[in-house]
Coordinates of C-alpha atoms and ligand atoms in Angstrom, one line a residue:
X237 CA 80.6 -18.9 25.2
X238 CA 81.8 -17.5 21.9
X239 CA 78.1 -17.0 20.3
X240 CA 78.0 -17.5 16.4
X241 CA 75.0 -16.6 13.7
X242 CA 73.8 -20.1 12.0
X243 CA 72.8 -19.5 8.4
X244 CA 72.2 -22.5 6.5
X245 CA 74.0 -24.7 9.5
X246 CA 77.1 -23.4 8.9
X247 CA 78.9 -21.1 12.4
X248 CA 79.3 -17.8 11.4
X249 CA 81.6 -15.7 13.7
X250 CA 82.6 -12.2 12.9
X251 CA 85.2 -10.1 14.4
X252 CA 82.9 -7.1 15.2
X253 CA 81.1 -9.0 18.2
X254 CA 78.6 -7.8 20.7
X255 CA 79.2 -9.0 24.6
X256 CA 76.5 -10.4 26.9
X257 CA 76.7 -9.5 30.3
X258 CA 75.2 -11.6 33.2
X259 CA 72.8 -8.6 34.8
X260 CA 73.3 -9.4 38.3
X261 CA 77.2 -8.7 38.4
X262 CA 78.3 -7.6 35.3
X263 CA 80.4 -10.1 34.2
X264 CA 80.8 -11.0 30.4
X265 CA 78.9 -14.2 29.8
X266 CA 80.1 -14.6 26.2
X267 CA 80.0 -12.7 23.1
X268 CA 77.8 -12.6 19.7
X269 CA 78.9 -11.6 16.1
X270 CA 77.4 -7.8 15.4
X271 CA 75.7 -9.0 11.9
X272 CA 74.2 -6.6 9.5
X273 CA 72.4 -6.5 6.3
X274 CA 74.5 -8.8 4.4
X275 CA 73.8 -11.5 6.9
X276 CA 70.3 -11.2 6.9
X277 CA 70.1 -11.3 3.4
X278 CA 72.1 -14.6 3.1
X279 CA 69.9 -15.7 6.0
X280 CA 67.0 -15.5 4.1
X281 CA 68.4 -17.3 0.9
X282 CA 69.3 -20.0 2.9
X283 CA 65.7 -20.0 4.6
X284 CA 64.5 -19.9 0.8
X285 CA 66.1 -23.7 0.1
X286 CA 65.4 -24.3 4.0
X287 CA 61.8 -24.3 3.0
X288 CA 62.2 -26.1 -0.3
X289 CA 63.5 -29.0 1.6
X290 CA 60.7 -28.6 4.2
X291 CA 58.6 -29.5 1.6
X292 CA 60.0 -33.3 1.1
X293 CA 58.9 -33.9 5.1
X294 CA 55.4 -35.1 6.2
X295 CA 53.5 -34.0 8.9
X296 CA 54.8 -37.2 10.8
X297 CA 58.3 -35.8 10.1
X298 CA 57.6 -33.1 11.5
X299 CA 55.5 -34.1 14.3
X300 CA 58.6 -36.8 14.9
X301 CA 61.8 -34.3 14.7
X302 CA 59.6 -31.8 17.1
X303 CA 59.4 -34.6 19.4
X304 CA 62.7 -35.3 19.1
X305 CA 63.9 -31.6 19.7
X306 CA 61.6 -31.7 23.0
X307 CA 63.4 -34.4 24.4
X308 CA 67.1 -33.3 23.3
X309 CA 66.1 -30.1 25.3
X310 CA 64.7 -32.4 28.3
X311 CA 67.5 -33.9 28.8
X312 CA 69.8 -30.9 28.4
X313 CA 67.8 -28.8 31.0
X314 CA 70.2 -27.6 34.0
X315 CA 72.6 -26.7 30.8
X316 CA 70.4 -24.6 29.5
X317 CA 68.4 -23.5 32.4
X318 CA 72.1 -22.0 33.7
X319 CA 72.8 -19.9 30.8
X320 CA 69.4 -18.6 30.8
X321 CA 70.0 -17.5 34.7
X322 CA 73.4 -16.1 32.8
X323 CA 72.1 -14.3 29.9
X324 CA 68.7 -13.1 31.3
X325 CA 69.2 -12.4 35.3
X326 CA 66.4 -14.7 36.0
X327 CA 66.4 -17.4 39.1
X328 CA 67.5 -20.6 38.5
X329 CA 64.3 -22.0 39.6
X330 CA 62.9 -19.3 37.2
X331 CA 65.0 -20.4 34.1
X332 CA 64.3 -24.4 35.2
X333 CA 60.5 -23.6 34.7
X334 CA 61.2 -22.0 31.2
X335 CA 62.9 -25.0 29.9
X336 CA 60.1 -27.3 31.6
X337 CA 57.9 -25.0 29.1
X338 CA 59.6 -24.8 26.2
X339 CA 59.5 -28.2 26.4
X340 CA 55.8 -28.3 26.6
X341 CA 56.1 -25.8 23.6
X342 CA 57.6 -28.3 21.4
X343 CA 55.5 -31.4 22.4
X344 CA 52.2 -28.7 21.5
X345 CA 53.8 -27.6 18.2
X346 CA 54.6 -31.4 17.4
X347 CA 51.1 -32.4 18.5
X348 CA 49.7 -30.2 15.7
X349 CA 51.3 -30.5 13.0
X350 CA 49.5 -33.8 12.7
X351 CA 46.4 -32.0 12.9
X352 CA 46.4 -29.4 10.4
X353 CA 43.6 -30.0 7.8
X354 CA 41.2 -28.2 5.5
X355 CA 37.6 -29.1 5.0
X356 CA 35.5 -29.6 1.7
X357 CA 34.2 -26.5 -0.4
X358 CA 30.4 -26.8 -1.1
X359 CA 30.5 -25.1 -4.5
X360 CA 27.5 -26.7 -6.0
X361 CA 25.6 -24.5 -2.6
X362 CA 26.0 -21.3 -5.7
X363 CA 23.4 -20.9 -8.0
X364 CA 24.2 -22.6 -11.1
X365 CA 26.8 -24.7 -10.3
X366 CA 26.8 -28.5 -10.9
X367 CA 30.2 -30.6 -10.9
X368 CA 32.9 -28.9 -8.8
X369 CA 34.1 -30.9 -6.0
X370 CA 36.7 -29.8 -4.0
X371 CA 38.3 -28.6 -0.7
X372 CA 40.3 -25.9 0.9
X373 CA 44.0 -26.3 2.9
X374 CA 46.7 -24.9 5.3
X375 CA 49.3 -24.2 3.8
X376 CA 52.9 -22.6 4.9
X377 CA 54.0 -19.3 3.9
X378 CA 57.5 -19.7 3.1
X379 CA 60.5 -17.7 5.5
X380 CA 59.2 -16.5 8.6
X381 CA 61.4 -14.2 10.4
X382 CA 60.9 -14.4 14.2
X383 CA 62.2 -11.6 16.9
X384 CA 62.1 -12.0 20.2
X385 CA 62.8 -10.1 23.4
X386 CA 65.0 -10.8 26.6
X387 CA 63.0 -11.9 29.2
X388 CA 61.9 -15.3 27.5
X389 CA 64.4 -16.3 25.2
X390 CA 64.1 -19.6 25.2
X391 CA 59.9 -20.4 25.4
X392 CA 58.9 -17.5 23.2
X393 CA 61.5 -18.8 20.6
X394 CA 59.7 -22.2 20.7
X395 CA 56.4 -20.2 20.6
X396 CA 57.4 -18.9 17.3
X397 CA 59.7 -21.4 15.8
X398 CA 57.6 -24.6 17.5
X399 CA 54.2 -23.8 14.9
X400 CA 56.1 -22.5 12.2
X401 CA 57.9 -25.8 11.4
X402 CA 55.2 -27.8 12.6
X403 CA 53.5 -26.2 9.4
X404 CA 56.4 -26.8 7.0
X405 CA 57.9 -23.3 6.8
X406 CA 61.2 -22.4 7.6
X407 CA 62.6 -20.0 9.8
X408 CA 65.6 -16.9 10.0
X409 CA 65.2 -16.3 14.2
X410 CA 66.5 -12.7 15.4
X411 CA 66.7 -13.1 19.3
X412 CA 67.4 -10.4 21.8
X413 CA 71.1 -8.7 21.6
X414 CA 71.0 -9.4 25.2
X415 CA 69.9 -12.8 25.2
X416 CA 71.1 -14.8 21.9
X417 CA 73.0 -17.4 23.2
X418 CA 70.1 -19.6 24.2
X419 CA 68.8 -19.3 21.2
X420 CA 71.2 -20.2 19.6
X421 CA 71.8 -23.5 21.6
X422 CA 68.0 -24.0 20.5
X423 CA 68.5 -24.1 16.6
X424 CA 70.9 -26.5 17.1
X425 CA 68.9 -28.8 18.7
X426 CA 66.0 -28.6 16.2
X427 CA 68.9 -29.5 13.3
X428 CA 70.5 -32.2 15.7
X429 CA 66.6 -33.5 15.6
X430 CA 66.4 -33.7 12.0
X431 CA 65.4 -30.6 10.7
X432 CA 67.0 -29.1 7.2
X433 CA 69.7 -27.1 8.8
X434 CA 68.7 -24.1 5.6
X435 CA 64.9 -24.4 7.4
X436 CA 66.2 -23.1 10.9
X437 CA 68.8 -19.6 10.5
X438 CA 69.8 -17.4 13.9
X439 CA 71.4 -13.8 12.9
X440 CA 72.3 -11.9 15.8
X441 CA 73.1 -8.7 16.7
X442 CA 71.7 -4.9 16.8
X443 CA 67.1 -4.6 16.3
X444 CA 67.8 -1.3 14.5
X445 CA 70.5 -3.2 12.1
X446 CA 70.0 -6.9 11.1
X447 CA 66.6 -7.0 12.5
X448 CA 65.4 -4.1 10.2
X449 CA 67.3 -5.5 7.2
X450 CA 65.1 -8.8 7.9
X451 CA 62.0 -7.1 8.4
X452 CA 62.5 -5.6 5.0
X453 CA 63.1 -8.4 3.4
X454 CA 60.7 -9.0 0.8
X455 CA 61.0 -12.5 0.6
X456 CA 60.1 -13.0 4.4
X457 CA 56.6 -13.9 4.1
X458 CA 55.5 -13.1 8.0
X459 CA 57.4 -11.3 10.7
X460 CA 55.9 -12.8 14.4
X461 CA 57.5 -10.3 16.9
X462 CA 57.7 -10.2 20.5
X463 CA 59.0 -7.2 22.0
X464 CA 57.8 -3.6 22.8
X465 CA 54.9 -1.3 21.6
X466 CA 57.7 0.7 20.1
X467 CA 59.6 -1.9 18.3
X468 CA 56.7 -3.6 17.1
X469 CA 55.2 -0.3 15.5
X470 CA 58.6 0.8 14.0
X471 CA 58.4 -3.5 12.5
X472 CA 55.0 -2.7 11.0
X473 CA 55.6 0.5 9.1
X474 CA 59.0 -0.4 8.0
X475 CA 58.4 -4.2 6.7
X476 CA 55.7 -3.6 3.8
X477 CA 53.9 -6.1 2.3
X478 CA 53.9 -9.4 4.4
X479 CA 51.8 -10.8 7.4
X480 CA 52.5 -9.5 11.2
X481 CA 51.9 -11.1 14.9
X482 CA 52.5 -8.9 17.5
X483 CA 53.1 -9.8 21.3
X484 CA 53.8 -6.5 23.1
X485 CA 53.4 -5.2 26.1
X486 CA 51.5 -4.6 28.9
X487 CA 50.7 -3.1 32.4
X488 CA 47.9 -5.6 33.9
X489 CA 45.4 -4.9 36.2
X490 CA 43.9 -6.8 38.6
X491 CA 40.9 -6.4 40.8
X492 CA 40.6 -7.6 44.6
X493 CA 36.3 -7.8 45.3
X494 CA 35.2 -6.7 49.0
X495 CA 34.3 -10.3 49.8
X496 CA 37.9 -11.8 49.5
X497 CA 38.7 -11.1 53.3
X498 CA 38.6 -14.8 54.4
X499 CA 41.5 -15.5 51.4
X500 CA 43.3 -12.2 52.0
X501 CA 46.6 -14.2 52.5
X502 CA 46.7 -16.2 49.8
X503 CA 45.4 -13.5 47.4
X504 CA 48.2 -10.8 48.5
X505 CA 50.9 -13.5 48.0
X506 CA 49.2 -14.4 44.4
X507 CA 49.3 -10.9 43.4
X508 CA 52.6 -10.1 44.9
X509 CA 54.3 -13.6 43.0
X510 CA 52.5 -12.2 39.8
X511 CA 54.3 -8.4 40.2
X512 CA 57.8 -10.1 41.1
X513 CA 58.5 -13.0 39.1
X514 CA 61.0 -12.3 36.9
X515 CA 61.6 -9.1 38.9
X516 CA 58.5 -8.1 37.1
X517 CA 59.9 -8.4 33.7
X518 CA 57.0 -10.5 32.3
X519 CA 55.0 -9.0 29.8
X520 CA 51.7 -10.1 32.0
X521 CA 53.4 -8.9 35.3
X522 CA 51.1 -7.0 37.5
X523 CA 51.7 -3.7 37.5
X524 CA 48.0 -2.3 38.7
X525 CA 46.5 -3.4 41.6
X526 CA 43.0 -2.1 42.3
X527 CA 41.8 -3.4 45.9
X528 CA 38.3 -2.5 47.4
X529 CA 38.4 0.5 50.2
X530 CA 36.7 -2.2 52.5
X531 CA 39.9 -4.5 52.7
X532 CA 42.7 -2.2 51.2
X533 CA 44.5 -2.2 54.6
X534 CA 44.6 -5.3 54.9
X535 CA 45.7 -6.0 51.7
X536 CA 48.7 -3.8 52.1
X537 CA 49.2 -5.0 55.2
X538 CA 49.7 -8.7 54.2
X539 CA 51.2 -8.0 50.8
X540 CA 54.1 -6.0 52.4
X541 CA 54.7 -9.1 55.3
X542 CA 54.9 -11.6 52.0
X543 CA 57.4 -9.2 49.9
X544 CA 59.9 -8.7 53.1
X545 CA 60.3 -12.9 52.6
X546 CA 61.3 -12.7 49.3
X547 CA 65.3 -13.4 49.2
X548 CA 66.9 -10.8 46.8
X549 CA 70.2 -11.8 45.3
X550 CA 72.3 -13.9 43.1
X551 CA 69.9 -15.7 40.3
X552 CA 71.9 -18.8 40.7
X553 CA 71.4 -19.3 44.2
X554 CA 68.4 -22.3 44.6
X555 CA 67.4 -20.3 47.4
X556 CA 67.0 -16.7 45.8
X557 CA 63.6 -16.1 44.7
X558 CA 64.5 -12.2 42.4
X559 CA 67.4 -11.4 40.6
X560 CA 68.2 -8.5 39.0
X561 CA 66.7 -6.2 36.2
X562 CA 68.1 -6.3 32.7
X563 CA 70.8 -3.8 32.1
X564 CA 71.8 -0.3 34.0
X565 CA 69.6 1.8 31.6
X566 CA 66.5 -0.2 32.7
X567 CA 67.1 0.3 36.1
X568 CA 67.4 3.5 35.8
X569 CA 64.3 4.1 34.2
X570 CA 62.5 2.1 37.2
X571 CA 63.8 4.5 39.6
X572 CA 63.1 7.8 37.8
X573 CA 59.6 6.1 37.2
X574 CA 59.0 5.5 41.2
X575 CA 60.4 8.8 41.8
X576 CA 57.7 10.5 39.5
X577 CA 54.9 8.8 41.2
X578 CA 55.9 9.6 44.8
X579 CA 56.9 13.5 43.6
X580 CA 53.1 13.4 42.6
X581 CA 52.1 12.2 45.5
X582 CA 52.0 8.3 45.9
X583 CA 53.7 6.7 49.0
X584 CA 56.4 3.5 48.9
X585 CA 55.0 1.2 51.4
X586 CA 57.8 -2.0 50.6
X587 CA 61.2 -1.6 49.3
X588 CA 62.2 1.3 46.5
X589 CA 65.4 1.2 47.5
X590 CA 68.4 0.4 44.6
X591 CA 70.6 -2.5 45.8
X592 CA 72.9 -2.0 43.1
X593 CA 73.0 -1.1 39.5
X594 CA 70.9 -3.5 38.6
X595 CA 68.7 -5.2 41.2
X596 CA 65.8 -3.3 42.9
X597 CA 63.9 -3.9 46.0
X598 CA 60.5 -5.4 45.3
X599 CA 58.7 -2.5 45.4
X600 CA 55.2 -2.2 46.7
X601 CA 53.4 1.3 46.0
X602 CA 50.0 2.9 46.6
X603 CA 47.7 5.9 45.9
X604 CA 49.5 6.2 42.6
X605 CA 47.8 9.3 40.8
X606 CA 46.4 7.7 37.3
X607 CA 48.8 10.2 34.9
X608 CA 52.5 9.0 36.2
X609 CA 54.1 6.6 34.3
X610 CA 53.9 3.8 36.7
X611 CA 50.6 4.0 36.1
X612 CA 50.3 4.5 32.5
X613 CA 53.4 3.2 30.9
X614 CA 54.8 -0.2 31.4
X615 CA 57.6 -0.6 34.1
X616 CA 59.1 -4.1 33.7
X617 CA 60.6 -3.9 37.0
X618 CA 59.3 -5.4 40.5
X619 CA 57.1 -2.7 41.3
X620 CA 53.1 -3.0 42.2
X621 CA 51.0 -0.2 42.2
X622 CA 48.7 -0.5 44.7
X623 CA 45.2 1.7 44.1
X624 CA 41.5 1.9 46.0
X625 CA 38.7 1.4 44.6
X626 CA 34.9 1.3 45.5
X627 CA 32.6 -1.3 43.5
X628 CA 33.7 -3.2 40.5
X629 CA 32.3 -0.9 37.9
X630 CA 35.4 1.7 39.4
X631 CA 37.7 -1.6 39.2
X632 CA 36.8 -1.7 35.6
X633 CA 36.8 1.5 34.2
X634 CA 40.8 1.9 36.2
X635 CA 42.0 -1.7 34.5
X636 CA 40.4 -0.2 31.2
X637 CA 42.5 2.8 32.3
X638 CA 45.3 1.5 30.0
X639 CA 46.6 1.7 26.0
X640 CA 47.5 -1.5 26.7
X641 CA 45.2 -4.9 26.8
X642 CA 47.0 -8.2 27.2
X643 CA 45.9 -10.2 30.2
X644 CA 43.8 -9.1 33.4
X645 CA 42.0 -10.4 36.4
X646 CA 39.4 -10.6 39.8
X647 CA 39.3 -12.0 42.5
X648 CA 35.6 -12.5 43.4
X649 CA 32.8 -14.8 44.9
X650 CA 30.6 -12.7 43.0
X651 CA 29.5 -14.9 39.7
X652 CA 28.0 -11.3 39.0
X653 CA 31.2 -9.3 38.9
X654 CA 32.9 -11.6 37.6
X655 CA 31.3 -11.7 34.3
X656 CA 30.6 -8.5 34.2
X657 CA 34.4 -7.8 34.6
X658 CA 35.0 -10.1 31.8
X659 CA 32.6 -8.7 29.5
X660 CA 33.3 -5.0 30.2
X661 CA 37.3 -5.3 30.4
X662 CA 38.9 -4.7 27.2
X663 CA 41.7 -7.9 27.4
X664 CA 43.0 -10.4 24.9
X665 CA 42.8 -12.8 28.2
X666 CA 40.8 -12.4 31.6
X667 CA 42.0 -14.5 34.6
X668 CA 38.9 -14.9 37.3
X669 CA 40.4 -15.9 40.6
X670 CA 44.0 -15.9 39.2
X671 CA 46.6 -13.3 38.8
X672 CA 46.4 -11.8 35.1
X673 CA 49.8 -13.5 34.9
X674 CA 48.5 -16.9 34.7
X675 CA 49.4 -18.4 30.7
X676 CA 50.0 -22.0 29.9
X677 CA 51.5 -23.1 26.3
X678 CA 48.4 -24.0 25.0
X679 CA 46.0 -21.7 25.1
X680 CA 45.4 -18.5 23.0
X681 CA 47.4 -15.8 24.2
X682 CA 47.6 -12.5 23.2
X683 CA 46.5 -8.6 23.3
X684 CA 44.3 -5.9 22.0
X685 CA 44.5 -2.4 21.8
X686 CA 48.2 -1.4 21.9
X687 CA 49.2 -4.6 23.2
X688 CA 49.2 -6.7 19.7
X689 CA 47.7 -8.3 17.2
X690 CA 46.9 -11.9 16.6
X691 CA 47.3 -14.9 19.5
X692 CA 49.8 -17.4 20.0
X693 CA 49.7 -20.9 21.4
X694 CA 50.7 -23.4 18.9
X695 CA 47.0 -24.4 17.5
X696 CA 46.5 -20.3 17.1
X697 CA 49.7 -19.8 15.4
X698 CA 49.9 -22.0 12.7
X699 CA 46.5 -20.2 12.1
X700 CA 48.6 -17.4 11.3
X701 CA 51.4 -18.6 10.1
X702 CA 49.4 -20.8 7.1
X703 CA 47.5 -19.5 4.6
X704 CA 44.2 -20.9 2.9
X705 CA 44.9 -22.7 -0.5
X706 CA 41.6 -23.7 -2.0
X707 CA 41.4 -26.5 -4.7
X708 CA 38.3 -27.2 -7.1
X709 CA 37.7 -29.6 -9.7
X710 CA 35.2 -30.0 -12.3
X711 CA 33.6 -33.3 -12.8
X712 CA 31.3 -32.9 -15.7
X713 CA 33.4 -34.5 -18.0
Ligands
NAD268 P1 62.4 -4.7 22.4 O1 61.2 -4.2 21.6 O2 63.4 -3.7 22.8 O3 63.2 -5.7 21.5 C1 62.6 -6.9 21.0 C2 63.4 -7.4 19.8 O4 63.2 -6.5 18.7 C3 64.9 -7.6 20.1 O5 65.3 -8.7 19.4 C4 65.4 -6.3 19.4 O6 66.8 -6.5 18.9 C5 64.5 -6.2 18.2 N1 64.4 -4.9 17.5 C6 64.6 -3.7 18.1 N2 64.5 -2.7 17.1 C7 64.2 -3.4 16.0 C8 63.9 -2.9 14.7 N3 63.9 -1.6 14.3 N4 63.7 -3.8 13.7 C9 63.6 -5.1 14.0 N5 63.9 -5.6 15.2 C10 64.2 -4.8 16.2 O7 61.8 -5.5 23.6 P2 62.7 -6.1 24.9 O8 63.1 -5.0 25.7 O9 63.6 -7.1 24.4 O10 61.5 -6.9 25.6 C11 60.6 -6.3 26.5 C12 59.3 -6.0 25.8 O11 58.7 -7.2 25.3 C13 58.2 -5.6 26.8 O12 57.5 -4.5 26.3 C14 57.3 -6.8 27.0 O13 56.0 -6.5 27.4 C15 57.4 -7.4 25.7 N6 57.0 -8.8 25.7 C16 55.7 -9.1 25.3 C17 55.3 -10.5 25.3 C18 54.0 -10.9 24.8 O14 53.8 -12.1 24.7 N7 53.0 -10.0 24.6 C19 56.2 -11.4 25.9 C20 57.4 -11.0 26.4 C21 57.8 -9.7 26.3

């Protein structure tokens, strides 16, 4: 597919273009124009009349062309599911299950928008004051630039896009250099539903180039990024003046309890889905496993039997259930990483092995010393570190262990432990009995410490992406 930057509806195609390669193999998947400053600035003027004509639609419109969009992409699914498996590396029983969501996405974002409402303003409850009636609303910001990483290019977009036009903005999106081509395929089907084609702009091309020129745009009211730690500080210090949400990263930790021998099974294979979906690419993969000294044989036992079923190969087999890494340079870095950790001591119980440039075994390892980067930095491959712990006050103090805080989890009987583990861990999001990889569309979801600010989930992010307009009349005369 010959990829093209939208700006106001109209195709733009340039001759400097970027190519996207499908990750398993190599092969060019299609190309995407390399924009730059220019673009983004016309971007963002036609995101300027985009949201001037977002202003003639009602919430029903907008609850109606959502709904619209949701079921254009419904019926469109294999499409789209296929070039995700293309552009991202993912299983095509991975990439069907992101369109089954971004679905969802939609139908949540259009659900709200009919439900975004202010309250009255008691101003009489100040001393003094007789005769002011009056209320308080939500009201959009204006152009909302939205980047987004690889690994989800097609539900994160709706994350962002979804709330924002379900609360009348409009919208420049920046999607992955690796990934656009979904994207783009996605703005067209919000414009084929009925949005203003100004209200929904894709630019594509280089973070450092067109991204930055849109971040420093001081007509883009909000920047809502997903990406890396990294990234999303370099957003932050380089856009000024304008409101931030940040999704970054993560390396999750999870907690098996002493009593959990009678579910050993299906806790391993939990655990172990949760570290290799996505060949761990998932910003809530687990990455640290903290099992109890009582079972931790076991554990390893079992989670090593499940990984060896896993069939490793070509994403758009049905059958294959991990594909391949992003690019060369990641898989790179995953290798150097698990070299680190067994040079310091840590043993590779499963996998470790490279099966070519880009896919990796699933890779199971244990006794990981706590100052290696598989430990402390986030790996974004399939690899599961494997630790021993003693009580559930060690389990805590290794999960806390982390700069990072998006999601995290136990498996206990203990109602004791449990809460204690979700009080004391510092998490936007604790899972008990489920993997810290657990998220559906609708809840709030996102990090503290280094791993963001603010939470998405359509009802959350129209919180952020509205602001308070309050409105008083006097009455006295
Ligand atoms: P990345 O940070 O490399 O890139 C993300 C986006 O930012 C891309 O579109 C990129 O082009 C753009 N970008 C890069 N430099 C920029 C700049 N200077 N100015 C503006 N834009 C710039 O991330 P990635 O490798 O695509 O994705 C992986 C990361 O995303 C991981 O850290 C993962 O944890 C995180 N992630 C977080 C969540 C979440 O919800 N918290 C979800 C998915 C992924």
């Amino acid at each position: 597919m010959k990829g093209y930057m939208l700006i106001g509806g109209e195709r733009i195609f340039k001759d400097k273009e970027i190519e996207i390669l499908f990750p398993y193999d190599n092969s060019v998947v299609g190309t995407i124009p390399d924009g730059d400053e220019e673009d983004a600035r016309r971007a963002v003027d036609a995101a300027i009349k985009g949201f001037e004509r977002m202003k003639e639609l009602t919430a029903y419109d907008r609850y109606s062309i959502l709904s619209k969009a949701a079921r254009i992409l419904s019926n469109r699914s294999y499409e789209i599911a296929e070039l995700l498996t293309k552009e991202v590396g993912k299983t095509i029983k991975e990439s069907m299950g992101e369109v089954g969501r971004a679905v969802n996405t939609l139908t949540l974002s259009a659900e709200e928008a009919k439900r975004i409402a202010g309250e009255e303003v008691n101003f009489d409850a100040a001393p003094g004051i007789r005769g002011k009636v009056g209320f308080y609303r939500r009201v959009p910001l204006g152009v909302i630039g939205c980047i987004t990483p690889f690994n989800f290019p097609l539900n994160l977009t709706c994350h962002k896009v979804g709330p924002a036009l379900a609360a009348g903005n409009s919208v420049v999106i920046k999607p992955s250099e690796n990934t656009s081509l979904v994207t783009i395929k996605l703005a067209e089907i919000l414009i084929e539903a009925g949005f203003p084609p100004e209200a929904v702009n894709v630019i594509t091309g280089y973070g450092e180039k067109v991204g930055d020129a849109l971040v420093r745009d001081e007509r883009v009211r909000m920047i809502t990024f997903t990406g890396s730690v990294e990234t999303g500080k370099i957003i932050m210090s380089r856009g000024g003046l304008k409101k931030y949400a940040m999704e970054l990263g993560s390396n999750a930790g999870v907690y098996v309890d002493k009593d959990q021998s009678v579910r050993l099974d299906f806790v391993s294979e939990k655990i172990c889905r949760g570290g290799f979906a996505l060949a761990g690419q998932v910003c809530i993969s687990v990455q640290r496993v903290f099992v109890h000294d009582y079972l931790f044989d076991d554990f390893i036992n079992r989670a090593v039997e499940f990984t060896k079923t896993l069939k490793i190969g070509n994403p758009l087999e049905e059958t294959t259930d991990m594909g391949s890494v992003i690019d060369v340079q990641a898989a790179d870095r995953i290798m150097e990483w698990i070299e680190e950790a067994v040079s310091a001591g840590a043993k590779i119980v499963c996998g470790g092995k490279r099966l070519s440039d880009t896919v990796i075994e699933p890779t199971i390892v244990i006794n990981v010393p706590e100052d290696v980067r598989l430990f402390t930095g986030e790996v974004f491959g399939p690899v599961i570190v494997v630790n021993r712990v003693k009580s559930v006050d060690e389990a805590i103090e290794k999960v806390n262990l982390s700069r990072y805080g998006l999601q995290a989890g136990i498996f206990t009987n203990d109602l004791r432990a449990a809460f204690k583990f979700s009080k004391e861990v510092e998490a936007g999001g604790i899972m008990v009995n489920e993997i810290p990889t657990f998220r559906v569309d609708q809840m709030p979801y996102g990090g503290v410490k280094e791993s963001g600010i603010g939470r998405e989930g359509p009802l959350f992010a129209i919180e952020e992406m509205t602001e308070i307009k309050t409105i008083c009349f006097d009455i006295n005369f």
